[in-house]
C-alpha positions as a Markdown table, in Angstrom:
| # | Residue | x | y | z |
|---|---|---|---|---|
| 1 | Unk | 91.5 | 87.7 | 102.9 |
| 2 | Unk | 92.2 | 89.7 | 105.6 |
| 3 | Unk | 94.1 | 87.2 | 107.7 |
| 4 | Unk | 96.5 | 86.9 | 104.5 |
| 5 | Unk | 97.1 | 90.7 | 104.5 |
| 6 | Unk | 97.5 | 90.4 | 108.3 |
| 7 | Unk | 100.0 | 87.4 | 107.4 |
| 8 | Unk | 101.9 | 88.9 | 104.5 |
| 9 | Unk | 102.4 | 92.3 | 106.8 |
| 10 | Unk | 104.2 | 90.2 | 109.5 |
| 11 | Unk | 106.1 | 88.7 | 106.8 |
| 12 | Unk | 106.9 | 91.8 | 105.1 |
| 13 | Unk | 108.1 | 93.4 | 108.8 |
| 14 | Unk | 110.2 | 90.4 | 109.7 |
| 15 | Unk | 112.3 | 90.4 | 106.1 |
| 16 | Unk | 112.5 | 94.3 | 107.1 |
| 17 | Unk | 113.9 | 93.8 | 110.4 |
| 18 | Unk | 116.1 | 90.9 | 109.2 |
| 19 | Unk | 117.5 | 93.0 | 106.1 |
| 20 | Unk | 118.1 | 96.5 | 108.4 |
| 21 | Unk | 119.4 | 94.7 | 111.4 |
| 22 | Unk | 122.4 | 93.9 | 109.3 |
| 23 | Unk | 122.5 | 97.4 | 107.4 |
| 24 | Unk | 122.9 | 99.0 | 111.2 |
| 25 | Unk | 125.4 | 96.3 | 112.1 |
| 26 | Unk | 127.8 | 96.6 | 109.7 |
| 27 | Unk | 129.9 | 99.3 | 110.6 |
| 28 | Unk | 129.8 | 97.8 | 114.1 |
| 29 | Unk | 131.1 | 94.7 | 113.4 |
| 30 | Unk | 133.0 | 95.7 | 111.3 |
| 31 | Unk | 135.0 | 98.0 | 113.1 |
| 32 | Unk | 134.9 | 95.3 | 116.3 |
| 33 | Unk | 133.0 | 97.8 | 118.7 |
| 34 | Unk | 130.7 | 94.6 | 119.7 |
| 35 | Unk | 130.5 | 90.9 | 119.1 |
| 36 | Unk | 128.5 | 90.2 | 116.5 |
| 37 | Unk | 125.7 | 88.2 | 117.7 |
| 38 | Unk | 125.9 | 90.3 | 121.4 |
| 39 | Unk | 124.9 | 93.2 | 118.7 |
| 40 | Unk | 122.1 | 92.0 | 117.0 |
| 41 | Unk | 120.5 | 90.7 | 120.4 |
| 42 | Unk | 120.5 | 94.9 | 121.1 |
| 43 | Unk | 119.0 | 95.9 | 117.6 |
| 44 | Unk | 116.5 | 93.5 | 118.3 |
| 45 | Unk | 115.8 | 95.0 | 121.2 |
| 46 | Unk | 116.1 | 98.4 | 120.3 |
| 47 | Unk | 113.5 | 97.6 | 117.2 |
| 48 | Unk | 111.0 | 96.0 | 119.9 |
| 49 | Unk | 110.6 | 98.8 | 121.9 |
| 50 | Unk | 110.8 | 101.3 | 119.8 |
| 51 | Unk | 107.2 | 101.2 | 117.7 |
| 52 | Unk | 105.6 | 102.0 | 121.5 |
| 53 | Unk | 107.7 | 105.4 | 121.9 |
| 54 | Unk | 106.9 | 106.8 | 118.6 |
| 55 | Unk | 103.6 | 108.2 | 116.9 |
| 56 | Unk | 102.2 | 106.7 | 113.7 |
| 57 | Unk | 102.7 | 109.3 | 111.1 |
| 58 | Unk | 104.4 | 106.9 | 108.9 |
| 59 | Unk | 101.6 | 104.4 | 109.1 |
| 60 | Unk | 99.6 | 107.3 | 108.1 |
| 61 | Unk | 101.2 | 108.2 | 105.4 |
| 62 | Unk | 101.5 | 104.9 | 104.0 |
| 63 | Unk | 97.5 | 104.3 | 104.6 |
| 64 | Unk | 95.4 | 107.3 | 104.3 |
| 65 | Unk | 98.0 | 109.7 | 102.9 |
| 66 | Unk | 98.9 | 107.4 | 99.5 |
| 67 | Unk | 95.5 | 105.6 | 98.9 |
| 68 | Unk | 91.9 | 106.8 | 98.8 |
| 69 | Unk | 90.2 | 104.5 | 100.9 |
| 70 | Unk | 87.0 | 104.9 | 99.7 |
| 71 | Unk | 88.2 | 103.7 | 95.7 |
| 72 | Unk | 90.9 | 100.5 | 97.3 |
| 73 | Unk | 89.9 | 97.3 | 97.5 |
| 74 | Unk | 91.4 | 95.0 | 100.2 |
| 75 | Unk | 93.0 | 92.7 | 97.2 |
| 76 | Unk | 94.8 | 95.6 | 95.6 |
| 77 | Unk | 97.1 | 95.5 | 99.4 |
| 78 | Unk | 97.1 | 91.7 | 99.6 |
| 79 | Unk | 98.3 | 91.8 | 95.8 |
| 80 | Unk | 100.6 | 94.5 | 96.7 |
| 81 | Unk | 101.9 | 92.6 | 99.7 |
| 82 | Unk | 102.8 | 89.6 | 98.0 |
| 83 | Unk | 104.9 | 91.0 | 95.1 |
| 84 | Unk | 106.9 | 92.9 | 98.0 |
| 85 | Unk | 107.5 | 90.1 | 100.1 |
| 86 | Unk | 108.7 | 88.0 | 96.8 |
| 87 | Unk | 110.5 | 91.2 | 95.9 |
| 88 | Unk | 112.4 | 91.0 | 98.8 |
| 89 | Unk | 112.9 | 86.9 | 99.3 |
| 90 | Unk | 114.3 | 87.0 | 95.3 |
| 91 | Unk | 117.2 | 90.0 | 96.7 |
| 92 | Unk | 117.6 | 87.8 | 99.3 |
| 93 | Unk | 118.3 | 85.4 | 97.3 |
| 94 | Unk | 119.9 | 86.6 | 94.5 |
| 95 | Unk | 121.7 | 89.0 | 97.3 |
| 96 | Unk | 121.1 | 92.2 | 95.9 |
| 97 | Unk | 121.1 | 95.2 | 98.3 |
| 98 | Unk | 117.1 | 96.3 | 97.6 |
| 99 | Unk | 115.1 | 98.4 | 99.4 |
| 100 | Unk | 112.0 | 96.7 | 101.5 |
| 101 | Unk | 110.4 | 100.2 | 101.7 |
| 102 | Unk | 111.0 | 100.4 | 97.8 |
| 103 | Unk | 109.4 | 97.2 | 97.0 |
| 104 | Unk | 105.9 | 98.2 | 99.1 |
| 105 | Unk | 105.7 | 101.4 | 97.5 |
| 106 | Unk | 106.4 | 99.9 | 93.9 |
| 107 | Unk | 103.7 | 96.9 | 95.0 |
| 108 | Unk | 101.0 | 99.3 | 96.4 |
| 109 | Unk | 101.1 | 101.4 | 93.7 |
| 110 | Unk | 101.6 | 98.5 | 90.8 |
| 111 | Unk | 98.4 | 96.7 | 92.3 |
| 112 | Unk | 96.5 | 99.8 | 92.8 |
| 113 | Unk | 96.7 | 101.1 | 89.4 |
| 114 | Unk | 95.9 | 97.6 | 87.4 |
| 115 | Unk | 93.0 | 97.2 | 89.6 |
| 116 | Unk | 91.6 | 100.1 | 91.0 |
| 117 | Unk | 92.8 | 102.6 | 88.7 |
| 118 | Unk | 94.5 | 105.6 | 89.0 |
| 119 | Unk | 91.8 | 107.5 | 91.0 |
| 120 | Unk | 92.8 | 105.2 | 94.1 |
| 121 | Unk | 96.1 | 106.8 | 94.5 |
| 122 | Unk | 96.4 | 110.4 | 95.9 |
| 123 | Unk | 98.9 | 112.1 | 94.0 |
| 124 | Unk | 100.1 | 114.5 | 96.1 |
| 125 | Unk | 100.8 | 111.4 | 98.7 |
| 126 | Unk | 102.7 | 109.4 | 96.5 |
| 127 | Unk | 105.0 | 112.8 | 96.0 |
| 128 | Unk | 105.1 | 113.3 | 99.9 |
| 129 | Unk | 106.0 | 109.3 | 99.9 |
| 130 | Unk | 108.7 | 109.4 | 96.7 |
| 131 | Unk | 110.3 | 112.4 | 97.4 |
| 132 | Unk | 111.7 | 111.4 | 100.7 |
| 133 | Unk | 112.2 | 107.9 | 99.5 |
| 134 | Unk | 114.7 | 109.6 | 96.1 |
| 135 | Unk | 116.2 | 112.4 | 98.9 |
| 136 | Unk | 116.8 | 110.8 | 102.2 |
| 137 | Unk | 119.9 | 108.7 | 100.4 |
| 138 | Unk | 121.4 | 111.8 | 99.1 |
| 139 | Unk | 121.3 | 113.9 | 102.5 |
| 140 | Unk | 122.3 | 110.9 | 104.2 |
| 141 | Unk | 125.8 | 110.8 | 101.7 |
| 142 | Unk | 125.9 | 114.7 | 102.7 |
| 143 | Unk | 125.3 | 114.1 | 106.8 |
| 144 | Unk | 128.0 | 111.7 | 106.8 |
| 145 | Unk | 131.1 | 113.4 | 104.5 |
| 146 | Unk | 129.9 | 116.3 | 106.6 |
| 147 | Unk | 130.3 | 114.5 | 110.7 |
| 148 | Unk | 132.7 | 112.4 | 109.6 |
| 149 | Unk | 135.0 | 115.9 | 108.6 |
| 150 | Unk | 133.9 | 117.5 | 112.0 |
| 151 | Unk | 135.0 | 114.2 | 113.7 |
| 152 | Unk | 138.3 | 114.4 | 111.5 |
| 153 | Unk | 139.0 | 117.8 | 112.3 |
| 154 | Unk | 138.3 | 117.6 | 116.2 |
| 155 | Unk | 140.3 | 114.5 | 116.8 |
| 156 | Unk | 142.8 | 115.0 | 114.5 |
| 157 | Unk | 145.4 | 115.6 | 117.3 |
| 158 | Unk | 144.3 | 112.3 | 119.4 |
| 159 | Unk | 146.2 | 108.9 | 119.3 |
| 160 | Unk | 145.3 | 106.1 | 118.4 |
| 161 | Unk | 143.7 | 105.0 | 121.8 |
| 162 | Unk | 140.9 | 107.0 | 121.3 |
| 163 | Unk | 139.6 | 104.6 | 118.7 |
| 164 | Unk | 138.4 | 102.3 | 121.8 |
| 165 | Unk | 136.4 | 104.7 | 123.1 |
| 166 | Unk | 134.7 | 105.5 | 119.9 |
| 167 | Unk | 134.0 | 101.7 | 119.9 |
| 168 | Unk | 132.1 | 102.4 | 122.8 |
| 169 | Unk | 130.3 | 105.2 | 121.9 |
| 170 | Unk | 129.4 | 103.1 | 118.9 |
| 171 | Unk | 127.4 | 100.7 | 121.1 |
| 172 | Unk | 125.6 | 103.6 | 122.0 |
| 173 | Unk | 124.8 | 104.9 | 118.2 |
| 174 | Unk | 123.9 | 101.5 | 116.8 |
| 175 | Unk | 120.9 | 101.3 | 119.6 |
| 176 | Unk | 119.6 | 104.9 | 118.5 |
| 177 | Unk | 119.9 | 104.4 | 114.8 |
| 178 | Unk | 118.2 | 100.7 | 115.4 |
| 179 | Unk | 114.8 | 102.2 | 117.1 |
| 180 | Unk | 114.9 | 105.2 | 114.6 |
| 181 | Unk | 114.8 | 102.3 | 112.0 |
| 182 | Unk | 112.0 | 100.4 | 113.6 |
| 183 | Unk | 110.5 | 104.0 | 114.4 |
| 184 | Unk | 109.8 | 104.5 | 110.8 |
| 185 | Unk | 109.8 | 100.5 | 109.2 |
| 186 | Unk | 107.3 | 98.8 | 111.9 |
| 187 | Unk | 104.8 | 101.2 | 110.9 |
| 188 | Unk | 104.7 | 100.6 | 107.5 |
| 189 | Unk | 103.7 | 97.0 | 108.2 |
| 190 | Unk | 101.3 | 98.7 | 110.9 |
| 191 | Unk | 100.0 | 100.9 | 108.3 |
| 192 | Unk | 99.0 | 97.8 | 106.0 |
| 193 | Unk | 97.2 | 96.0 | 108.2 |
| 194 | Unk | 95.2 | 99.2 | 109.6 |
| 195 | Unk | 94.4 | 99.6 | 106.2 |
| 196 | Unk | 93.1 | 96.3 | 105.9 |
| 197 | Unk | 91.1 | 96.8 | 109.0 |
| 198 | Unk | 89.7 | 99.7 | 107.8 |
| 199 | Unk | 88.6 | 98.2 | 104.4 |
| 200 | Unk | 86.7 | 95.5 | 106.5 |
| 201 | Unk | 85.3 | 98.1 | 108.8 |
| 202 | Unk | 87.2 | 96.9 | 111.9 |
| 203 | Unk | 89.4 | 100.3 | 112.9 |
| 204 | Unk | 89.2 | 103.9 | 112.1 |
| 205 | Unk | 91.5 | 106.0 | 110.1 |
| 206 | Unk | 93.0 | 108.0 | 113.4 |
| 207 | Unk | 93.7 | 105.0 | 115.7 |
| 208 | Unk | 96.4 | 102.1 | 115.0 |
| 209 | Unk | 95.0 | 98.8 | 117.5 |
| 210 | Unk | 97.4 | 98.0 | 119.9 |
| 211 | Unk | 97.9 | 94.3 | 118.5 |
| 212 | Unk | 98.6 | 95.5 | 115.6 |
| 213 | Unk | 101.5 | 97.9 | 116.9 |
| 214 | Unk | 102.7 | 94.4 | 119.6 |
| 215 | Unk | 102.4 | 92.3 | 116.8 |
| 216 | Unk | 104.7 | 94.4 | 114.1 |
| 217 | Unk | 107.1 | 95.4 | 116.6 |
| 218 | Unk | 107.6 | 91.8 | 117.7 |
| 219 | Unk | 108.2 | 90.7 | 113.9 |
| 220 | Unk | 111.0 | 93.5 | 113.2 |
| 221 | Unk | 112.3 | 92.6 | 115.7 |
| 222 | Unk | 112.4 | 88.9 | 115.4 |
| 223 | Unk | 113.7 | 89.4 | 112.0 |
| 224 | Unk | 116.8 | 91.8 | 113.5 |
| 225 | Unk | 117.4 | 89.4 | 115.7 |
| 226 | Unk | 118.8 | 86.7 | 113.0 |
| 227 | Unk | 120.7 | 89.2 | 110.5 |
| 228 | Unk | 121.7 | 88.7 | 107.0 |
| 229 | Unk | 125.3 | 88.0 | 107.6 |
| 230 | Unk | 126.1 | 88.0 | 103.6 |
| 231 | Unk | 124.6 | 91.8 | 103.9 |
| 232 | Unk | 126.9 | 92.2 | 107.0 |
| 233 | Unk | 129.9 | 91.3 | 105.1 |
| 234 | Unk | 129.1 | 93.2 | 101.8 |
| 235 | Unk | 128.3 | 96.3 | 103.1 |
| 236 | Unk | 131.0 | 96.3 | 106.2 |
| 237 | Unk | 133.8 | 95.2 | 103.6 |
| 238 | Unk | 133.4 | 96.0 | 99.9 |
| 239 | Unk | 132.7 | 99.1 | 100.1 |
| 240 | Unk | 135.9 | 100.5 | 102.2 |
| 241 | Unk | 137.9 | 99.2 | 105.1 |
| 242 | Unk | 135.7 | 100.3 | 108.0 |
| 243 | Unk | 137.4 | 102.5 | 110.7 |
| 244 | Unk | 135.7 | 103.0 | 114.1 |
| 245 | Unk | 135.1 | 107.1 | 113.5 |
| 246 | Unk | 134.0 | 105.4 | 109.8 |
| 247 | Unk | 131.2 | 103.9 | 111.8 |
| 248 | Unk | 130.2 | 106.5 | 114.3 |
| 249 | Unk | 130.0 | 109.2 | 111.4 |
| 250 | Unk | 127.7 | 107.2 | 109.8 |
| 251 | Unk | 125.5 | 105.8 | 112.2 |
| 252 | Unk | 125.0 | 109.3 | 114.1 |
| 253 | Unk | 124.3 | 110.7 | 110.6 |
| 254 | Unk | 121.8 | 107.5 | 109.7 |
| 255 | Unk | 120.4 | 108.6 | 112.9 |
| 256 | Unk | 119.6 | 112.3 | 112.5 |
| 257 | Unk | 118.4 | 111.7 | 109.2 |
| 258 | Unk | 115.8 | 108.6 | 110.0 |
| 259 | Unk | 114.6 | 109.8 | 113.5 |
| 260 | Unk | 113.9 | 113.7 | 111.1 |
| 261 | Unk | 111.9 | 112.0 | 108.6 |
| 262 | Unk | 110.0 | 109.8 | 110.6 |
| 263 | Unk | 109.1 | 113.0 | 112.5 |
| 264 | Unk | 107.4 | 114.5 | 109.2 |
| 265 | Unk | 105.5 | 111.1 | 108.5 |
| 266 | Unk | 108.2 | 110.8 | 105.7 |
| 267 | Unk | 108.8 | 107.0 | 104.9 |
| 268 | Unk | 112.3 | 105.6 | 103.6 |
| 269 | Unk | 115.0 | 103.0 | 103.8 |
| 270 | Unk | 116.9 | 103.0 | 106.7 |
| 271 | Unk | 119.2 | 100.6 | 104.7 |
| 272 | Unk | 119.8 | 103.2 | 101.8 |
| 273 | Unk | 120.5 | 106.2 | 104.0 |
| 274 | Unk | 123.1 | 103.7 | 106.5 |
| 275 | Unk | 125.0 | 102.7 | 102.9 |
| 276 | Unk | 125.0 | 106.7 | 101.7 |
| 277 | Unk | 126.2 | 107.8 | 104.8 |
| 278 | Unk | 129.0 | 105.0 | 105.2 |
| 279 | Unk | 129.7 | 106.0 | 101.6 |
| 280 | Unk | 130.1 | 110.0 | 102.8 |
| 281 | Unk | 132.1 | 109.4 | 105.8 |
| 282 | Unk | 134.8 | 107.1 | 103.6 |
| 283 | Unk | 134.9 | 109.9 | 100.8 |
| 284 | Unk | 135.5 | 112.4 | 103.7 |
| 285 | Unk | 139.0 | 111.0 | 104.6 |
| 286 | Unk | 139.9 | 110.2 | 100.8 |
| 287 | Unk | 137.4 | 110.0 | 98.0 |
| 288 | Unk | 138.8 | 107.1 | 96.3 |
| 289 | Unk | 139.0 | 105.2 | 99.3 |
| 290 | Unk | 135.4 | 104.2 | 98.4 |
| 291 | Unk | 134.7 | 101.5 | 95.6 |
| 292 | Unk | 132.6 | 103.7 | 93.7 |
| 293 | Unk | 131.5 | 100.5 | 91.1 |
| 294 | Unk | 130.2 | 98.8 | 94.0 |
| 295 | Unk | 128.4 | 101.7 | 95.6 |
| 296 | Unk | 126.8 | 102.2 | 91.7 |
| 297 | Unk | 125.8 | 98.5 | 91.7 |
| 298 | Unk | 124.2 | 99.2 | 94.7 |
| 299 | Unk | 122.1 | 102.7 | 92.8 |
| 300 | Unk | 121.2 | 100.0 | 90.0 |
| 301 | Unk | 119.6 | 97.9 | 92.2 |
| 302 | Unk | 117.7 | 100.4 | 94.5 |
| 303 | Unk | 116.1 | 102.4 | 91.3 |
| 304 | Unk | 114.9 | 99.8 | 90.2 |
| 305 | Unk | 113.1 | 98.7 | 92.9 |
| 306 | Unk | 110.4 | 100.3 | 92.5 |
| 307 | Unk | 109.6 | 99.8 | 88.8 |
| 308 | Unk | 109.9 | 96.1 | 89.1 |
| 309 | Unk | 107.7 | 95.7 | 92.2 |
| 310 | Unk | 105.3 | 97.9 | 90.0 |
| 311 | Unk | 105.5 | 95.0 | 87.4 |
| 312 | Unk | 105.5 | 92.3 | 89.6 |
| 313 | Unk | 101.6 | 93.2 | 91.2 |
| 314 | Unk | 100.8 | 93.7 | 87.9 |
| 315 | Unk | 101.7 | 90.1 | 86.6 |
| 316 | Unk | 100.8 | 88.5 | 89.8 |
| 317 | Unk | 96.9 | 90.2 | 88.7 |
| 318 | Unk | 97.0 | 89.1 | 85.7 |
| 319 | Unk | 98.0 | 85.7 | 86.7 |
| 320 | Unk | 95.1 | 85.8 | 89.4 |
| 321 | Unk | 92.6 | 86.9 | 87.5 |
| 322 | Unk | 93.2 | 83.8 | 84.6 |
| 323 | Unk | 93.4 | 81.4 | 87.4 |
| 324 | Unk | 90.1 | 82.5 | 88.9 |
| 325 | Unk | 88.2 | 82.6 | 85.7 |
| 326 | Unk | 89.7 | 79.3 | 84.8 |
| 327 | Unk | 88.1 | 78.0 | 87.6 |
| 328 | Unk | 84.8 | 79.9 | 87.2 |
| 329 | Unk | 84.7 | 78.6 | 83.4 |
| 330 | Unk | 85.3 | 75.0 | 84.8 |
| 331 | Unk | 83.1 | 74.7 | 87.9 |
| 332 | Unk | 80.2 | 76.7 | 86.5 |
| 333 | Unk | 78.9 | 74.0 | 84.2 |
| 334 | Unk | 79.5 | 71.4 | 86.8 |
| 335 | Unk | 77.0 | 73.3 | 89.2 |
| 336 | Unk | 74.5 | 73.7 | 86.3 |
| 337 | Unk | 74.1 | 69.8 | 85.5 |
């Protein structure tokens, strides 16, 4: 069992990296500051190295600050791991813009409650994990209206020129805002299998193994390294036209907002935060030069998230538990004879 959870996490961290990569990318390629494939070669680099330079406060947080170790059982994560990596295969899929971060906290929390009941959850973790998870979006829309007016006002003077050098000072941003992503995401996946570990009586609460940190690191970054290029598109084009200061504002304010919570152990979606801020730094120059009904399609999907990964677990228990005593009611009398 343990070698599925170890499985599913890698899974789970290599949709992550594959869904983010292109979230970080968008306003790049969009405004031409790189090639496109040249740019996700550096996310992907950026999202390797990035899990050895930072602590593991998320991992924490996702681990021992949400779930009381002593009431979890190691299927509750595995069941909880599987309905977010089909949570996130069907918004693939179906390209919706979800949340990866979304979908483990609606799994963990769905499987946790139909099997081990409430008393497994520690309420004030699940407040210190929603909170940020509701928030971060919303100060991320605020951060970028905010730089992108500052940027506005500074430059207002400047020719047109000066747009290639904020091309280049993009290259720059996009590398930051990809390890602040990996910074906070790889360690969820970390903190899952450490979990695991601990259930098993392999690791401690206070220490993270070093293959587990390698491994994670490796499958964000594997993921970033391919990129959803329909998620490029939709989020570098139907939102707004995508000018170069566009991009900067936002990715400096995705930046400051990511690297801040992952500093208080806070766990949320890079991809959320990137989209809010792109959203503020459009609205700053004119607010209807945002499409506001494709932003709100965008809210649907990411509240929901959460509830249907919740419902999800829960069926994928229910359907796990009439399998297995299907199969107990039919081999049992075979055994007896």
């Amino acid at each position: 069992m343990l070698f599925l959870l170890v499985a599913l996490a890698l899974t789970y961290s290599l949709l992550n990296g594959y869904r983010d990569s292109s979230s970080i990318l968008a306003g790049v390629i969009a405004s031409r500051a790189m090639r496109p494939r040249l740019a996700l070669y550096l996310v992907a680099f950026a999202e390797l190295i990035a899990p050895f330079l930072f602590g593991s406060a998320v991992a924490r947080s996702i681990t021992t600050g949400l779930l009381n170790t002593q009431v979890i059982t190691l299927d509750a994560i595995v069941i909880a791991m599987v309905a977010a990596v089909m949570w996130s295969v069907f918004c693939w899929w179906r390209g919706i813009p979800s949340s990866s971060t979304h979908a483990l906290i609606g799994g963990l929390v769905g499987a946790t409650l139909v099997i081990n009941g409430p008393g497994a959850i520690h309420m004030s973790g699940l407040l210190f994990v929603l909170l940020p998870l509701v928030l971060a979006p919303v100060v991320g829309l605020i951060a970028g209206w905010i730089l992108m007016s500052v940027l506005l006002f500074t430059f207002s003077g400047a020719s047109p020129k000066i747009n290639g050098l904020f091309r280049k000072v993009q290259v720059g941003a996009a590398f930051l805002l990809a390890m602040s992503n990996s910074a906070n995401d790889a360690h969820k996946s970390m903190g899952i299998i450490t979990l695991g570990l601990i259930l098993t009586g392999r690791a401690t609460p206070s220490t993270v193994p070093i293959w587990v940190l390698a491994a994670c690191a490796a499958a964000i970054s594997l993921g970033a390294s391919r990129g959803d290029w329909r998620q490029i598109r939709n989020l570098g084009g139907k939102v707004y036209r995508i000018r170069p200061l566009n991009a900067l504002a936002s990715q400096a304010a995705s930046t400051a907002v990511v690297v801040a919570a992952s500093a208080f152990g806070m766990p949320v979606s890079t991809s959320h935060i990137i989209s809010t801020a792109l959203m503020g730094a459009g609205a700053s120059e004119r607010i209807n030069k945002v499409r506001w009904h494709v932003a709100s399609e965008m809210a649907t999907a990411w509240v929901l998230t959460i509830p249907a990964t919740i419902a999800v677990a829960a069926i994928i228990f229910v359907v796990a538990s009439g399998v297995g005593q299907f199969g107990a009611d039919f081999i049992s009398p075979l055994i007896t004879r």
